[in-house]
Tab-separated table of C-alpha atoms and ligand atoms in Angstrom:
chain	number	residue	atom	x	y	z
A	1	MET	CA	44.863	98.858	-44.633
A	2	LYS	CA	43.693	95.825	-45.699
A	3	ALA	CA	43.758	93.201	-42.481
A	4	LYS	CA	45.973	90.196	-43.069
A	5	VAL	CA	43.548	87.288	-43.858
A	6	ALA	CA	45.055	83.753	-43.034
A	7	LYS	CA	46.008	81.507	-45.638
A	8	LYS	CA	43.340	78.079	-46.207
A	9	ARG	CA	45.362	75.100	-45.616
A	10	SER	CA	44.934	71.443	-47.375
A	11	TRP	CA	43.913	68.911	-44.920
A	12	ALA	CA	45.365	65.572	-45.670
A	13	GLU	CA	44.769	62.060	-44.648
A	14	PRO	CA	46.464	61.314	-41.305
A	15	TYR	CA	48.117	57.440	-42.454
A	16	LYS	CA	49.950	56.572	-45.517
A	17	ILE	CA	49.975	53.747	-47.361
A	18	LYS	CA	51.028	50.324	-46.760
A	19	MET	CA	49.587	47.866	-48.714
A	20	VAL	CA	47.553	47.709	-51.984
A	21	GLU	CA	44.615	45.633	-53.255
A	22	LEU	CA	44.663	45.836	-57.183
A	23	LEU	CA	40.830	47.019	-58.547
A	24	LYS	CA	39.444	45.598	-61.864
A	25	MET	CA	38.565	47.674	-64.440
A	26	THR	CA	35.469	46.137	-66.870
A	27	THR	CA	33.826	47.605	-69.404
A	28	LYS	CA	30.367	48.689	-70.200
A	29	GLU	CA	29.053	45.935	-71.923
A	30	GLN	CA	30.463	43.321	-69.251
A	31	ARG	CA	29.115	46.062	-66.586
A	32	LYS	CA	25.775	45.913	-68.751
A	33	LYS	CA	25.587	42.199	-68.447
A	34	ALA	CA	26.504	41.737	-64.811
A	35	ILE	CA	23.986	44.322	-63.744
A	36	VAL	CA	21.335	42.082	-65.858
A	37	GLU	CA	22.305	38.690	-64.463
A	38	ALA	CA	22.159	40.960	-60.347
A	39	GLY	CA	18.811	41.527	-61.632
A	40	TYR	CA	19.488	45.010	-61.008
A	41	ASN	CA	20.334	44.775	-57.517
A	42	THR	CA	23.824	46.261	-57.014
A	43	PHE	CA	23.738	43.746	-53.560
A	44	LEU	CA	24.037	40.688	-55.900
A	45	LEU	CA	26.934	42.006	-58.120
A	46	LYS	CA	30.023	40.091	-57.910
A	47	SER	CA	32.638	42.443	-55.754
A	48	GLU	CA	35.468	41.691	-58.804
A	49	ASP	CA	32.899	42.846	-61.348
A	50	VAL	CA	33.273	46.830	-59.341
A	51	TYR	CA	35.669	48.838	-59.886
A	52	ILE	CA	34.618	51.646	-56.867
A	53	ASP	CA	32.726	49.983	-54.192
A	54	LEU	CA	30.126	52.975	-52.154
A	55	LEU	CA	27.457	49.630	-51.641
A	56	THR	CA	28.441	50.677	-47.457
A	57	ASP	CA	30.801	51.743	-45.288
A	58	SER	CA	29.581	48.770	-43.160
A	59	GLY	CA	32.661	46.366	-42.745
A	60	THR	CA	34.192	47.973	-45.439
A	61	ASN	CA	37.280	49.936	-43.449
A	62	ALA	CA	41.000	49.154	-43.456
A	63	MET	CA	42.527	48.548	-40.611
A	64	SER	CA	45.573	50.169	-39.194
A	65	ASP	CA	48.845	48.661	-38.561
A	66	GLN	CA	47.949	48.510	-35.136
A	67	GLN	CA	44.662	46.330	-35.936
A	68	TRP	CA	46.278	43.899	-38.305
A	69	ALA	CA	49.176	43.622	-35.516
A	70	GLY	CA	46.465	42.918	-33.122
A	71	LEU	CA	44.639	40.184	-35.007
A	72	MET	CA	48.109	38.354	-34.037
A	73	LEU	CA	47.293	38.690	-30.752
A	74	GLY	CA	44.370	36.136	-30.580
A	75	ASP	CA	43.397	34.790	-27.575
A	76	GLU	CA	40.966	32.170	-29.228
A	77	ALA	CA	39.899	30.110	-26.244
A	78	TYR	CA	36.667	29.087	-26.059
A	79	ALA	CA	35.518	31.242	-22.421
A	80	GLY	CA	37.445	34.277	-20.961
A	81	SER	CA	39.343	35.200	-24.181
A	82	LYS	CA	42.387	37.971	-22.898
A	83	ASN	CA	41.103	40.217	-26.308
A	84	PHE	CA	37.436	40.192	-24.611
A	85	TYR	CA	38.656	41.993	-21.059
A	86	HIS	CA	40.262	44.907	-23.734
A	87	LEU	CA	37.030	45.292	-25.462
A	88	ASP	CA	35.121	45.715	-22.397
A	89	ASP	CA	37.960	47.958	-20.984
A	90	ALA	CA	37.668	50.058	-24.708
A	91	VAL	CA	33.620	50.427	-24.500
A	92	LYS	CA	33.695	51.408	-19.887
A	93	LYS	CA	37.092	53.836	-21.356
A	94	TYR	CA	35.489	55.619	-24.410
A	95	TYR	CA	31.833	54.656	-24.069
A	96	GLY	CA	31.188	54.811	-20.165
A	97	TYR	CA	28.566	51.759	-20.337
A	98	LYS	CA	28.624	48.959	-17.359
A	99	TYR	CA	28.121	46.109	-19.156
A	100	MET	CA	28.843	44.688	-22.513
A	101	ILE	CA	28.341	41.538	-24.530
A	102	PRO	CA	30.263	41.202	-27.792
A	103	THR	CA	27.852	40.108	-31.382
A	104	HIS	CA	28.487	39.046	-34.619
A	105	GLN	CA	27.574	42.439	-35.614
A	106	GLY	CA	24.790	45.182	-34.956
A	107	ARG	CA	21.792	42.815	-35.622
A	108	GLY	CA	22.823	40.072	-33.537
A	109	ALA	CA	22.546	42.935	-30.323
A	110	GLU	CA	19.454	44.569	-31.711
A	111	ASN	CA	18.173	40.949	-31.721
A	112	ILE	CA	18.947	40.091	-28.083
A	113	LEU	CA	17.684	43.238	-26.589
A	114	SER	CA	14.977	43.410	-28.819
A	115	LYS	CA	13.641	40.034	-27.573
A	116	ILE	CA	14.676	41.106	-23.860
A	117	LEU	CA	12.764	44.841	-23.723
A	118	ILE	CA	10.068	44.614	-26.265
A	119	LYS	CA	6.915	43.101	-25.289
A	120	GLN	CA	3.531	42.244	-27.680
A	121	GLY	CA	1.853	45.839	-28.713
A	122	ASP	CA	4.495	47.816	-27.080
A	123	VAL	CA	5.458	51.460	-29.285
A	124	ILE	CA	9.069	51.717	-29.831
A	125	PRO	CA	9.997	55.839	-31.009
A	126	GLY	CA	12.704	56.531	-33.123
A	127	ASN	CA	14.712	58.864	-35.020
A	128	MET	CA	13.960	57.264	-38.403
A	129	TYR	CA	13.745	53.764	-38.965
A	130	PHE	CA	16.474	51.569	-39.829
A	131	THR	CA	16.300	48.304	-41.483
A	132	THR	CA	17.467	46.087	-39.075
A	133	THR	CA	16.560	47.743	-36.449
A	134	ARG	CA	12.861	47.829	-37.318
A	135	LEU	CA	13.129	44.284	-38.286
A	136	HIS	CA	13.950	43.048	-34.934
A	137	GLN	CA	11.477	45.246	-32.965
A	138	GLU	CA	8.546	43.700	-35.202
A	139	LEU	CA	9.895	40.322	-34.531
A	140	ALA	CA	9.677	40.634	-31.099
A	141	GLY	CA	6.168	42.019	-31.194
A	142	GLY	CA	6.791	45.993	-31.265
A	143	ASN	CA	5.608	48.584	-33.012
A	144	PHE	CA	8.179	51.309	-34.617
A	145	VAL	CA	6.580	54.942	-34.539
A	146	ASP	CA	8.930	57.233	-35.909
A	147	VAL	CA	9.654	60.710	-33.909
A	148	ILE	CA	12.487	62.589	-35.993
A	149	ILE	CA	11.800	66.199	-36.804
A	150	ASP	CA	10.135	66.789	-39.885
A	151	GLU	CA	13.034	68.671	-41.351
A	152	ALA	CA	14.648	65.071	-41.613
A	153	HIS	CA	11.756	64.073	-44.226
A	154	ASP	CA	13.087	66.831	-46.956
A	155	SER	CA	16.254	66.797	-48.623
A	156	THR	CA	16.658	70.168	-49.503
A	157	ASN	CA	16.007	71.556	-45.649
A	158	LEU	CA	19.270	72.395	-44.220
A	159	HIS	CA	18.156	72.085	-40.205
A	160	PRO	CA	22.050	71.634	-39.337
A	161	PHE	CA	20.802	68.609	-36.783
A	162	LYS	CA	18.222	66.706	-38.926
A	163	GLY	CA	18.637	63.581	-36.712
A	164	ASN	CA	16.778	65.365	-33.860
A	165	ILE	CA	13.782	64.048	-32.200
A	166	ASP	CA	10.413	65.885	-32.058
A	167	LEU	CA	9.710	65.906	-28.454
A	168	LYS	CA	5.829	67.300	-29.183
A	169	LYS	CA	5.779	63.810	-31.057
A	170	VAL	CA	7.276	61.984	-28.507
A	171	GLU	CA	4.365	63.426	-25.950
A	172	ALA	CA	2.077	62.833	-27.700
A	173	LEU	CA	2.738	58.877	-27.989
A	174	ILE	CA	3.188	58.615	-24.415
A	175	LYS	CA	-0.145	60.129	-23.564
A	176	LYS	CA	-1.584	58.296	-26.264
A	177	HIS	CA	-0.279	54.593	-25.171
A	178	GLY	CA	1.220	55.330	-21.635
A	179	SER	CA	4.702	55.256	-20.840
A	180	LYS	CA	4.288	50.986	-19.827
A	181	LYS	CA	3.965	50.447	-23.157
A	182	ILE	CA	6.898	52.224	-23.931
A	183	PRO	CA	9.928	50.346	-23.069
A	184	TYR	CA	13.034	52.349	-24.900
A	185	ILE	CA	13.213	55.023	-27.204
A	186	CYS	CA	15.781	53.910	-29.859
A	187	VAL	CA	17.908	57.187	-30.705
A	188	ALA	CA	20.270	56.724	-33.922
A	189	THR	CA	23.591	58.635	-34.127
A	190	THR	CA	23.392	59.730	-37.121
A	191	VAL	CA	20.698	58.970	-38.601
A	192	ASN	CA	21.808	56.752	-41.911
A	193	MET	CA	18.218	56.612	-43.670
A	194	ALA	CA	18.271	60.529	-43.047
A	195	GLY	CA	21.127	60.706	-44.926
A	196	GLY	CA	24.009	60.020	-42.363
A	197	GLN	CA	22.055	63.712	-40.269
A	198	PRO	CA	23.227	64.324	-36.482
A	199	ILE	CA	21.117	64.880	-33.509
A	200	SER	CA	22.439	67.613	-30.913
A	201	MET	CA	23.485	67.041	-27.710
A	202	GLU	CA	21.320	69.761	-26.898
A	203	ASN	CA	18.218	67.697	-28.272
A	204	LEU	CA	19.476	64.612	-26.220
A	205	LYS	CA	19.805	66.343	-23.362
A	206	ALA	CA	16.094	67.497	-23.658
A	207	LEU	CA	15.025	63.853	-24.359
A	208	ARG	CA	16.658	62.415	-21.449
A	209	LYS	CA	14.890	65.095	-19.278
A	210	LEU	CA	11.859	63.739	-20.831
A	211	THR	CA	11.589	60.265	-20.483
A	212	LYS	CA	13.564	60.279	-16.851
A	213	ALA	CA	10.119	61.704	-16.009
A	214	HIS	CA	8.152	58.651	-17.479
A	215	GLY	CA	10.359	55.774	-16.764
A	216	ILE	CA	11.361	55.460	-20.459
A	217	LYS	CA	15.029	54.217	-21.368
A	218	ILE	CA	17.407	55.880	-24.030
A	219	ILE	CA	19.468	52.705	-26.024
A	220	LEU	CA	21.081	54.249	-28.573
A	221	ASP	CA	22.225	52.774	-31.677
A	222	MET	CA	25.798	54.119	-31.937
A	223	THR	CA	27.036	52.661	-34.726
A	224	ARG	CA	28.315	56.419	-35.834
A	225	VAL	CA	28.736	57.969	-32.833
A	226	ALA	CA	31.849	59.343	-33.521
A	227	GLU	CA	30.735	60.820	-36.816
A	228	ASN	CA	27.478	62.908	-34.890
A	229	ALA	CA	29.929	63.612	-32.455
A	230	TYR	CA	32.310	65.340	-35.417
A	231	PHE	CA	29.186	67.142	-36.347
A	232	ILE	CA	28.012	68.384	-32.385
A	233	LYS	CA	31.674	69.815	-32.614
A	234	GLU	CA	31.416	71.492	-35.770
A	235	ARG	CA	27.628	73.023	-35.241
A	236	GLU	CA	26.732	72.995	-31.663
A	237	LYS	CA	27.837	75.829	-29.279
A	238	GLY	CA	29.993	75.172	-26.585
A	239	TYR	CA	31.213	72.168	-28.167
A	240	GLU	CA	33.641	73.815	-30.875
A	241	ASN	CA	36.505	73.488	-27.971
A	242	LYS	CA	35.551	69.553	-26.884
A	243	SER	CA	37.982	66.377	-28.910
A	244	ILE	CA	35.378	63.971	-30.558
A	245	ALA	CA	36.289	61.757	-27.434
A	246	ALA	CA	35.111	63.603	-25.125
A	247	ILE	CA	31.744	64.330	-27.054
A	248	VAL	CA	31.490	60.595	-27.576
A	249	LYS	CA	31.392	60.046	-24.257
A	250	GLU	CA	29.278	62.515	-23.044
A	251	THR	CA	26.187	61.377	-25.979
A	252	CYS	CA	26.105	57.991	-24.119
A	253	SER	CA	25.766	58.967	-20.864
A	254	TYR	CA	22.696	60.500	-21.228
A	255	THR	CA	21.402	56.531	-22.362
A	256	ASP	CA	21.116	53.621	-21.421
A	257	GLY	CA	22.188	51.509	-23.373
A	258	ALA	CA	23.220	51.025	-26.898
A	259	THR	CA	23.541	48.596	-30.253
A	260	MET	CA	26.930	48.833	-31.792
A	261	SER	CA	27.894	47.363	-35.229
A	262	ALA	CA	31.322	48.027	-35.003
A	263	LYS	CA	32.164	47.333	-38.800
A	264	LYS	CA	31.310	51.008	-39.110
A	265	ASP	CA	32.445	53.758	-36.540
A	266	ALA	CA	35.015	50.911	-34.898
A	267	LEU	CA	36.877	50.790	-37.910
A	268	VAL	CA	37.159	46.594	-37.960
A	269	ASN	CA	35.568	44.129	-40.604
A	270	ILE	CA	33.320	42.021	-38.471
A	271	GLY	CA	31.997	42.406	-34.879
A	272	GLY	CA	29.240	44.612	-32.591
A	273	PHE	CA	28.136	44.639	-29.245
A	274	LEU	CA	25.220	45.151	-26.628
A	275	ALA	CA	25.851	47.294	-23.966
A	276	ILE	CA	23.539	48.215	-21.283
A	277	ASN	CA	24.072	50.102	-17.307
A	278	ASP	CA	20.827	47.811	-16.284
A	279	LYS	CA	22.476	44.815	-14.023
A	280	ASP	CA	19.030	42.740	-14.604
A	281	VAL	CA	19.113	43.519	-18.520
A	282	TYR	CA	22.746	42.394	-18.575
A	283	GLU	CA	22.179	39.069	-16.739
A	284	GLU	CA	19.379	38.716	-19.324
A	285	ALA	CA	21.029	39.273	-22.225
A	286	SER	CA	24.625	37.342	-20.889
A	287	ASN	CA	22.451	34.179	-21.049
A	288	MET	CA	20.626	34.877	-23.988
A	289	VAL	CA	23.997	35.580	-26.095
A	290	VAL	CA	24.320	32.113	-25.349
A	291	VAL	CA	21.653	30.973	-27.487
A	292	TYR	CA	22.007	33.370	-30.692
A	293	GLU	CA	25.321	33.925	-30.584
A	294	GLY	CA	27.998	31.903	-28.530
A	295	LEU	CA	29.249	32.396	-25.034
A	296	HIS	CA	29.117	36.112	-23.413
A	297	THR	CA	32.700	36.521	-23.585
A	298	TYR	CA	33.231	36.161	-27.203
A	299	GLY	CA	29.489	36.369	-28.517
A	300	GLY	CA	30.587	34.673	-32.200
A	301	LEU	CA	33.517	36.742	-33.010
A	302	ALA	CA	37.281	35.080	-32.508
A	303	GLY	CA	39.273	36.630	-29.883
A	304	ARG	CA	41.288	38.464	-33.012
A	305	ASP	CA	38.208	40.615	-33.941
A	306	MET	CA	37.652	41.401	-30.278
A	307	GLU	CA	41.266	43.144	-29.824
A	308	ALA	CA	40.650	44.671	-33.760
A	309	MET	CA	37.263	46.199	-32.087
A	310	ALA	CA	39.307	47.109	-29.094
A	311	ILE	CA	41.728	49.385	-31.013
A	312	GLY	CA	39.659	49.967	-33.591
A	313	ILE	CA	37.565	51.682	-30.881
A	314	GLY	CA	40.146	54.427	-29.858
A	315	GLU	CA	41.189	55.095	-33.246
A	316	SER	CA	37.821	56.240	-33.724
A	317	VAL	CA	37.613	59.083	-31.478
A	318	SER	CA	40.681	60.633	-32.883
A	319	ASP	CA	40.017	64.110	-33.772
A	320	GLU	CA	42.246	63.821	-37.096
A	321	HIS	CA	40.632	60.931	-37.978
A	322	MET	CA	37.433	62.633	-37.770
A	323	ASN	CA	38.534	65.245	-39.919
A	324	ALA	CA	39.910	63.121	-42.750
A	325	ARG	CA	36.789	61.439	-42.586
A	326	ILE	CA	34.122	63.495	-43.521
A	327	GLY	CA	36.467	65.867	-44.726
A	328	GLN	CA	36.506	63.161	-47.724
A	329	VAL	CA	32.744	62.745	-47.842
A	330	LEU	CA	32.170	66.768	-47.857
A	331	TYR	CA	34.505	66.942	-50.888
A	332	LEU	CA	32.848	64.317	-52.636
A	333	GLY	CA	29.094	66.418	-51.593
A	334	GLU	CA	30.812	69.565	-53.133
A	335	LYS	CA	31.630	68.357	-55.859
A	336	LEU	CA	28.279	66.988	-57.151
A	337	LYS	CA	26.461	70.058	-55.431
A	338	GLU	CA	29.151	72.560	-58.347
A	339	ALA	CA	27.818	70.248	-61.250
A	340	GLY	CA	23.817	70.734	-60.368
A	341	ILE	CA	23.287	66.776	-58.965
A	342	PRO	CA	20.564	66.974	-56.294
A	343	ILE	CA	21.510	65.647	-53.256
A	344	VAL	CA	20.887	65.745	-49.403
A	345	GLU	CA	21.596	68.508	-47.979
A	346	PRO	CA	23.481	69.071	-45.445
A	347	ILE	CA	26.211	66.881	-46.694
A	348	GLY	CA	26.127	63.809	-44.296
A	349	GLY	CA	28.484	61.851	-42.049
A	350	HIS	CA	29.214	58.624	-44.277
A	351	GLY	CA	28.126	59.215	-47.881
A	352	ILE	CA	26.291	61.285	-50.099
A	353	PHE	CA	22.867	60.896	-51.225
A	354	ILE	CA	21.367	61.460	-53.832
A	355	ASP	CA	17.797	62.616	-54.470
A	356	ALA	CA	16.549	60.160	-57.155
A	357	LYS	CA	13.007	61.834	-57.278
A	358	ARG	CA	14.947	65.585	-58.265
A	359	PHE	CA	17.660	63.588	-60.412
A	360	LEU	CA	14.704	61.461	-62.093
A	361	PRO	CA	11.375	63.269	-62.440
A	362	HIS	CA	9.828	61.447	-64.838
A	363	LEU	CA	9.855	58.258	-62.681
A	364	LYS	CA	6.723	57.370	-60.384
A	365	GLN	CA	8.566	55.564	-56.930
A	366	ASP	CA	6.782	52.193	-57.688
A	367	GLN	CA	8.886	52.861	-60.588
A	368	PHE	CA	11.740	52.291	-58.058
A	369	PRO	CA	13.942	55.494	-59.455
A	370	ALA	CA	16.580	54.983	-56.705
A	371	GLN	CA	17.042	51.777	-57.719
A	372	VAL	CA	17.272	52.000	-61.208
A	373	LEU	CA	19.776	54.928	-60.683
A	374	ALA	CA	22.415	52.675	-59.032
A	375	ALA	CA	22.242	50.523	-61.918
A	376	GLU	CA	22.847	52.991	-64.106
A	377	ILE	CA	25.781	54.999	-62.078
A	378	PHE	CA	27.214	51.150	-62.208
A	379	ILE	CA	26.605	50.274	-65.851
A	380	ASP	CA	28.568	53.938	-66.283
A	381	SER	CA	31.545	53.890	-64.393
A	382	GLY	CA	31.622	50.409	-62.532
A	383	VAL	CA	30.929	52.206	-59.282
A	384	ARG	CA	28.422	50.314	-56.627
A	385	THR	CA	26.247	52.541	-55.105
A	386	MET	CA	22.680	51.422	-53.062
A	387	GLU	CA	19.268	52.013	-52.796
A	388	ARG	CA	17.632	54.013	-49.940
A	389	GLY	CA	13.986	53.881	-50.654
A	390	ILE	CA	10.915	52.326	-51.172
A	391	VAL	CA	12.614	49.052	-51.942
A	392	SER	CA	14.367	49.313	-48.227
A	393	ALA	CA	11.549	51.059	-47.088
A	394	GLY	CA	9.657	47.471	-47.444
A	395	ARG	CA	5.993	46.847	-46.274
A	396	ASN	CA	3.497	47.412	-42.982
A	397	SER	CA	2.192	44.187	-41.141
A	398	LYS	CA	-0.672	44.396	-43.185
A	399	GLY	CA	1.670	43.975	-46.562
A	400	GLU	CA	0.964	47.334	-47.775
A	401	ASN	CA	4.268	49.547	-49.563
A	402	TYR	CA	5.722	51.983	-47.269
A	403	TYR	CA	6.129	55.684	-49.681
A	404	PRO	CA	8.854	57.065	-47.707
A	405	GLU	CA	9.658	60.727	-48.359
A	406	LEU	CA	13.233	60.122	-49.401
A	407	GLU	CA	13.866	58.130	-52.630
A	408	LEU	CA	17.781	58.199	-52.414
A	409	VAL	CA	21.117	56.430	-54.111
A	410	ARG	CA	23.416	56.350	-51.526
A	411	LEU	CA	27.624	56.508	-52.255
A	412	THR	CA	28.484	55.441	-49.136
A	413	ILE	CA	32.605	56.321	-48.095
A	414	PRO	CA	34.305	53.437	-46.741
A	415	ARG	CA	36.803	54.220	-43.698
A	416	ARG	CA	40.748	54.585	-44.945
A	417	VAL	CA	40.054	53.478	-48.192
A	418	TYR	CA	39.677	55.590	-51.083
A	419	THR	CA	41.842	58.528	-52.168
A	420	GLN	CA	40.828	61.773	-53.428
A	421	ALA	CA	41.361	60.857	-56.939
A	422	HIS	CA	38.490	58.182	-56.603
A	423	MET	CA	36.446	60.850	-55.487
A	424	ASP	CA	36.829	63.120	-58.842
A	425	VAL	CA	35.931	59.355	-61.003
A	426	ILE	CA	32.709	59.565	-58.966
A	427	ALA	CA	31.768	62.465	-59.489
A	428	GLU	CA	33.137	62.646	-63.091
A	429	SER	CA	30.211	59.271	-63.556
A	430	ILE	CA	27.689	60.987	-61.362
A	431	GLU	CA	27.897	64.179	-63.241
A	432	ASN	CA	27.524	61.884	-66.992
A	433	VAL	CA	24.428	59.769	-66.107
A	434	TYR	CA	22.728	62.716	-65.068
A	435	GLU	CA	23.870	64.421	-68.101
A	436	ASN	CA	21.734	61.183	-69.868
A	437	ARG	CA	19.140	61.148	-67.251
A	438	ASN	CA	16.108	61.883	-69.592
A	439	LYS	CA	16.945	57.956	-71.265
A	440	ILE	CA	16.710	56.325	-68.295
A	441	LYS	CA	13.821	53.965	-67.809
A	442	GLY	CA	11.948	52.465	-64.593
A	443	LEU	CA	12.364	48.820	-62.883
A	444	LYS	CA	9.820	46.372	-62.304
A	445	MET	CA	9.776	43.692	-59.607
A	446	VAL	CA	9.812	40.196	-60.244
A	447	TYR	CA	11.628	38.797	-57.291
A	448	GLU	CA	11.052	40.125	-53.538
A	449	PRO	CA	11.532	38.275	-50.672
A	450	LYS	CA	9.926	38.446	-47.042
A	451	TYR	CA	12.417	39.691	-45.177
A	452	LEU	CA	14.822	43.083	-45.945
A	453	ARG	CA	13.832	42.798	-49.450
A	454	PHE	CA	16.605	45.501	-50.561
A	455	PHE	CA	19.202	42.735	-50.122
A	456	GLN	CA	17.800	40.232	-52.358
A	457	ALA	CA	14.911	41.629	-54.572
A	458	LYS	CA	15.300	41.252	-58.276
A	459	PHE	CA	14.077	43.719	-60.861
A	460	ARG	CA	13.382	44.117	-64.381
A	461	LYS	CA	13.463	47.027	-66.877
A	462	LEU	CA	10.205	47.977	-68.003
B	501	PM9	N1	23.945	49.435	-41.683
B	501	PM9	C1	24.667	49.993	-44.145
B	501	PM9	O1	25.378	49.472	-44.958
B	501	PM9	C2	24.648	47.916	-42.848
B	501	PM9	C3	23.113	46.817	-43.231
B	501	PM9	S1	22.476	47.605	-44.502
B	501	PM9	C4	23.012	47.719	-46.116
B	501	PM9	O2	24.281	50.889	-43.618
B	501	PM9	C5	22.607	51.042	-38.328
B	501	PM9	C6	22.323	52.460	-38.187
B	501	PM9	C7	23.018	50.835	-39.069
B	501	PM9	C8	23.110	48.965	-39.743
B	501	PM9	C9	23.773	48.518	-40.254
B	501	PM9	C10	22.835	48.602	-38.193
B	501	PM9	C11	22.778	47.111	-38.024
B	501	PM9	C12	22.559	49.000	-37.671
B	501	PM9	N2	21.642	49.983	-37.522
B	501	PM9	O3	24.751	45.684	-40.395
B	501	PM9	O4	24.093	44.149	-38.496
B	501	PM9	O5	23.521	51.568	-40.712
B	501	PM9	O6	25.990	45.129	-38.545
B	501	PM9	O7	24.059	46.231	-38.319
B	501	PM9	C13	24.436	49.330	-42.990
B	501	PM9	P1	25.099	45.112	-38.888
């Protein structure tokens, strides 16, 4: 007799839609004109010319009715707003950090932290660079060193935790420079530039042990910490029955502080914070924030923004929310895989990353394959994506281009914004561009700004 197999049941979003924003449809001719005017840079398009916007998951979240109601509770006092205390309580409750300073967004926190902890010539190891994080480290006089495992640089490698840190690389750095030159290790959850790849709890715990022995701090880039927790629950032994909330709190417990862009996981459109356990660092930061952001009880935010953030943090660690969030990303990724599109695997947390080197093997990296592929996808369907390759990587201190192993186009999925039908339309567009890939020509950069060039650089067709 055959054993009865339980029928797999479908999942659906744990919310219903109360308000809609109408989208504008454009013709191919209009889109061609728009992308030429934008210098083949999807950051320079007007959002009203975009049909489905996968540029970023940053600040593009749909807030819940509770968060919108929270906006009405904004206490817009200059100092000591009650929303600040609500946010402070949420950071303590869900993340466990002792002190918190709000900032206008993630890079505000990165600026303050880097200025306080980094001295000229210091070395800052991290699990792959992130654009704004590395820039602030460099502006403060530090040198970023990549200590992610080698597997992370290979888009086809199926390692379940490609965000892990190679402890041998960290040990070698300590040996070479001495621990005094390493003020902290920056640990990202999940690793954006690797394709939204998670770090395991086991790896983080081992890193804690190593850094403790050498008196080195761990600073978490906790921008997508709840998405990282989802993968730990799915893939790491011993965590399958723990809640996302418990895994998030445990993750934070192995670190000394964190920078947060709340525009991602925390489900708001603007906001961030710096969290820290060390009282001296907190006192310095709460003084410095006055110079760059605003008083330490608002840090560049309105009271209503802090209220929405406090509520969003609670919603972000719900298991139902995270199952649907990552479920949608997986749905799109599986569709693209079935169609033979080369993507980074395993599929990551906040988007699908197309491997432009394998998609357009006839283009050299300095012909900007990912940049041109993002432009072609926009022309095909009005779907806006972004480059995460040589343009994003920028130049080193000698002015030479970095040539990252990964040359990717990111299809970033905003949280709670699009439906499964949107995912189908996106997949069909990518498939169409893939069928015509041989006709795609490269680009030449004609304008390059000094900082974070991917935001504002301009190109023309070769
Ligand atoms: N990330 C993103 O689209 C927005 C800027 S780049 C297009 O992925 C990490 C891991 C991030 C991040 C922003 C920041 C900076 C820090 N760490 O944008 O300043 O992904 O709030 O955060 C973007 P802010």
